[in-house]
Short mmCIF file of C-alpha atoms in Angstrom, two decimals:
data_model
loop_
_atom_site.label_atom_id
_atom_site.label_comp_id
_atom_site.label_asym_id
_atom_site.label_seq_id
_atom_site.Cartn_x
_atom_site.Cartn_y
_atom_site.Cartn_z
CA SER A 22 182.79 82.14 164.47
CA GLN A 23 182.99 77.78 162.81
CA GLN A 24 185.45 78.55 160.13
CA GLY A 25 187.99 76.26 159.44
CA GLU A 26 191.32 77.13 158.85
CA GLU A 27 194.27 75.62 156.85
CA ASP A 28 198.09 75.19 157.72
CA PRO A 29 199.91 76.31 155.77
CA GLN A 30 198.17 78.88 153.99
CA ALA A 31 200.70 77.79 150.50
CA LEU A 32 202.71 74.71 149.77
CA SER A 33 205.10 74.05 146.79
CA ILE A 34 206.68 70.43 146.60
CA GLN A 35 208.64 68.06 143.73
CA GLU A 36 206.30 65.74 142.13
CA GLY A 37 207.16 62.45 144.08
CA GLU A 38 207.24 64.24 147.52
CA ASN A 39 204.02 63.89 150.43
CA ALA A 40 202.18 67.21 150.35
CA THR A 41 200.47 67.35 154.29
CA MET A 42 198.05 69.64 154.86
CA ASN A 43 196.09 71.02 158.46
CA CYS A 44 192.77 72.04 159.08
CA SER A 45 192.00 72.74 162.64
CA TYR A 46 187.95 73.83 163.64
CA LYS A 47 186.08 75.48 166.23
CA THR A 48 182.88 73.87 167.37
CA SER A 49 182.01 69.89 167.60
CA ILE A 50 181.53 68.25 164.87
CA ASN A 51 179.91 64.78 163.71
CA ASN A 52 182.32 64.72 160.39
CA LEU A 53 184.73 66.82 158.43
CA GLN A 54 184.95 66.73 155.02
CA TRP A 55 187.93 67.38 151.86
CA TYR A 56 187.53 69.16 148.98
CA ARG A 57 189.32 70.40 145.99
CA GLN A 58 189.42 73.34 143.73
CA ASN A 59 191.45 73.47 140.52
CA SER A 60 191.60 77.37 139.58
CA GLY A 61 188.82 79.18 139.44
CA ARG A 62 186.11 75.79 138.85
CA GLY A 63 184.19 74.00 141.46
CA LEU A 64 185.12 72.17 144.14
CA VAL A 65 185.06 68.69 144.53
CA HIS A 66 184.59 66.43 147.32
CA LEU A 67 187.32 63.78 147.97
CA ILE A 68 186.44 62.55 151.66
CA LEU A 69 184.66 62.42 154.96
CA ILE A 70 185.55 61.24 158.26
CA ARG A 71 183.36 60.97 160.96
CA SER A 72 183.72 62.09 164.26
CA ASN A 73 184.29 58.42 165.37
CA GLU A 74 186.48 57.20 162.91
CA ARG A 75 190.71 58.42 163.26
CA GLU A 76 192.52 57.17 160.33
CA LYS A 77 190.62 57.13 156.41
CA HIS A 78 192.18 56.31 153.04
CA SER A 79 191.15 57.09 149.83
CA GLY A 80 193.62 56.21 146.99
CA ARG A 81 197.08 58.02 147.70
CA LEU A 82 194.93 60.21 150.10
CA ARG A 83 194.86 59.90 153.74
CA VAL A 84 193.33 61.77 155.89
CA THR A 85 193.29 61.92 160.66
CA LEU A 86 191.37 63.37 162.27
CA ASP A 87 191.46 64.11 166.21
CA THR A 88 188.93 65.16 167.71
CA SER A 89 190.53 66.52 171.36
CA LYS A 90 192.48 68.90 169.20
CA LYS A 91 189.46 69.84 166.98
CA SER A 92 192.45 69.04 164.37
CA SER A 93 192.81 66.77 160.92
CA SER A 94 195.40 66.68 158.26
CA LEU A 95 195.36 65.43 154.68
CA LEU A 96 198.23 63.50 153.27
CA ILE A 97 198.74 62.52 149.85
CA THR A 98 201.16 60.51 148.81
CA ALA A 99 203.42 60.49 145.92
CA SER A 100 202.44 63.54 144.74
CA ARG A 101 202.03 64.53 141.01
CA ALA A 102 201.70 67.68 138.91
CA ALA A 103 198.06 66.94 138.06
CA ASP A 104 197.24 67.07 142.21
CA THR A 105 198.30 71.16 141.95
CA ALA A 106 195.04 72.84 143.49
CA SER A 107 193.30 75.05 146.17
CA TYR A 108 192.16 72.42 149.06
CA PHE A 109 189.32 73.17 151.61
CA CYS A 110 188.32 71.39 154.92
CA ALA A 111 185.11 71.90 155.34
CA ASN A 112 182.63 70.54 158.75
CA PRO A 113 178.71 70.89 159.64
CA GLY A 114 177.92 74.23 160.78
CA GLY A 115 176.31 73.35 163.93
CA GLY A 116 173.41 74.30 166.17
CA GLY A 117 170.66 72.55 163.35
CA SER A 118 172.36 73.71 160.67
CA GLU A 119 173.08 71.51 158.10
CA LYS A 120 175.53 73.59 156.07
CA LEU A 121 178.90 73.35 155.62
CA VAL A 122 181.57 75.98 156.77
CA PHE A 123 184.51 76.29 155.03
CA GLY A 124 188.32 77.36 155.30
CA LYS A 125 190.56 79.80 153.13
CA GLY A 126 191.98 76.41 152.07
CA THR A 127 196.04 75.34 150.80
CA LYS A 128 196.82 75.62 147.72
CA LEU A 129 198.87 73.27 147.28
CA THR A 130 201.81 73.54 143.86
CA VAL A 131 203.37 70.27 142.57
CA ASN A 132 206.80 71.30 140.79
CA PRO A 133 207.57 68.86 138.02
CA GLU B 9 174.97 60.94 135.66
CA ALA B 10 174.69 64.75 135.03
CA GLY B 11 176.57 66.92 138.05
CA VAL B 12 175.34 70.72 139.23
CA THR B 13 174.89 72.28 136.90
CA GLN B 14 175.29 76.37 136.64
CA SER B 15 174.30 79.23 134.43
CA PRO B 16 175.70 81.22 133.26
CA THR B 17 179.15 80.47 132.99
CA HIS B 18 180.07 84.73 133.38
CA LEU B 19 178.28 87.19 134.19
CA ILE B 20 179.09 91.27 133.46
CA LYS B 21 176.98 93.75 135.24
CA THR B 22 176.75 97.29 135.70
CA ARG B 23 176.73 98.29 139.25
CA GLY B 24 173.48 99.18 140.45
CA GLN B 25 171.33 96.41 137.71
CA GLN B 26 170.54 92.76 138.38
CA ALA B 27 171.98 89.70 138.31
CA THR B 28 170.39 86.47 138.23
CA LEU B 29 172.26 82.96 138.56
CA ARG B 30 170.95 79.44 138.20
CA CYS B 31 171.23 76.20 139.43
CA SER B 32 170.45 72.63 138.52
CA PRO B 33 171.19 69.97 141.18
CA ILE B 34 172.18 66.27 140.14
CA SER B 35 169.00 64.93 139.63
CA GLY B 36 167.48 63.06 143.02
CA HIS B 37 169.63 65.84 145.49
CA THR B 38 166.62 67.99 146.88
CA SER B 39 169.20 70.01 148.41
CA VAL B 40 170.44 72.97 146.83
CA TYR B 41 173.18 75.75 148.78
CA TRP B 42 174.70 78.90 147.31
CA TYR B 43 178.18 80.24 148.12
CA GLN B 44 180.16 82.82 147.28
CA GLN B 45 183.54 83.01 146.79
CA ALA B 46 184.94 85.92 146.85
CA LEU B 47 189.35 86.67 146.10
CA GLY B 48 190.54 85.61 149.04
CA LEU B 49 187.89 85.24 151.36
CA GLY B 50 187.13 81.97 151.01
CA LEU B 51 184.05 80.05 150.90
CA GLN B 52 181.30 82.42 152.50
CA PHE B 53 177.95 80.51 152.38
CA LEU B 54 174.80 82.24 151.76
CA LEU B 55 171.49 80.08 151.43
CA TRP B 56 170.43 76.97 151.79
CA TYR B 57 167.42 75.36 150.33
CA ASP B 58 165.79 72.75 150.12
CA GLU B 59 161.62 71.22 149.25
CA GLY B 60 161.57 74.49 147.99
CA GLU B 61 161.91 75.64 151.17
CA GLU B 62 164.42 78.17 152.55
CA ARG B 63 166.13 76.88 155.21
CA ASN B 64 169.63 78.86 156.32
CA ARG B 65 170.68 82.14 155.11
CA GLY B 66 174.28 83.53 155.15
CA ASN B 67 175.41 86.84 156.49
CA PHE B 68 174.10 88.60 153.29
CA PRO B 69 171.86 91.84 153.43
CA PRO B 70 168.90 91.00 151.82
CA ARG B 71 169.09 92.39 148.52
CA PHE B 72 170.71 88.30 147.91
CA SER B 73 167.60 86.47 147.73
CA GLY B 74 166.56 83.47 145.84
CA ARG B 75 164.10 80.46 145.48
CA GLN B 76 163.54 76.23 145.01
CA PHE B 77 161.88 75.72 142.03
CA PRO B 78 159.27 72.62 142.04
CA ASN B 79 162.47 70.21 139.94
CA TYR B 80 164.48 71.69 142.66
CA SER B 81 166.31 73.46 140.40
CA SER B 82 166.94 76.85 141.88
CA GLU B 83 168.16 80.67 141.23
CA LEU B 84 169.93 83.15 142.91
CA ASN B 85 169.49 86.63 142.22
CA VAL B 86 171.72 89.51 143.25
CA ASN B 87 169.57 93.09 143.22
CA ALA B 88 170.94 96.82 143.39
CA LEU B 89 174.85 94.84 142.39
CA GLU B 90 177.87 96.52 143.99
CA LEU B 91 181.74 96.53 142.41
CA GLU B 92 181.89 94.37 145.56
CA ASP B 93 179.76 91.36 145.09
CA SER B 94 181.82 90.27 141.95
CA ALA B 95 183.32 87.05 142.87
CA LEU B 96 182.49 83.16 142.04
CA TYR B 97 179.00 81.70 143.56
CA LEU B 98 178.94 77.89 143.38
CA CYS B 99 176.16 75.81 143.80
CA ALA B 100 176.36 72.63 145.75
CA SER B 101 173.48 69.88 146.08
CA SER B 102 173.61 67.43 148.52
CA LEU B 103 171.37 63.75 148.49
CA GLY B 104 169.57 64.50 151.82
CA VAL B 105 169.69 67.03 154.73
CA SER B 106 171.87 65.21 156.35
CA PRO B 107 175.83 67.44 157.12
CA TYR B 108 177.07 63.30 156.36
CA TYR B 109 176.33 63.93 153.01
CA GLY B 110 179.39 65.28 151.18
CA TYR B 111 178.51 68.39 148.53
CA THR B 112 178.83 67.85 144.67
CA PHE B 113 179.59 71.69 143.13
CA GLY B 114 178.55 72.96 139.95
CA SER B 115 181.41 75.09 137.92
CA GLY B 116 180.25 78.28 139.20
CA THR B 117 179.05 81.57 137.79
CA ARG B 118 182.09 84.26 137.80
CA LEU B 119 179.68 87.56 138.46
CA THR B 120 182.21 90.96 137.53
CA VAL B 121 180.26 94.22 138.20
CA VAL B 122 182.20 96.76 137.21
#
């Protein structure tokens, strides 16, 4: 399966703390993307990191990519209750297929 | 700029019936992707359309089909509905075919089969 896997499956933290989610994938990639989904809604694109990049920042988000370990991490700093959502990593399916393959997600709960 | 719009928001059908779900991509986006998100199963790729053609298909039976219209909007049809087809169906569009573009998702259609 090309599907990535997020770890942990669920994470509960207090407001103000940092949240770290990890993603492992199986195939070689040219980029990896992170998405957020509020309960039962559509996904929102957060950040895309290319295979030749090791780290990328966007506001309170920091994404790292280690292609040798086929893994990525998403760090949310100074979390807020509004960050409560599910977070998915996704990578292009490879083999000439441009579809994105999603993991099962990490459900983050930020308690006020 | 309007986002990706999906209709209807909710759909309740009886087993054996047909369901039609619709998606309008962001203006200028030519690629439309359909995903199924069943409870606890993550997002499963269904179909990808670009420039009116089906470009790729996931591991779903033929009763899942669709099309893309000249204005790039898309329709997903599910025939002979089964209970396990109950899920959130998400449509996404992207600016181009390259996987370097992120997806913009609609809010989904919640299909319930009873």
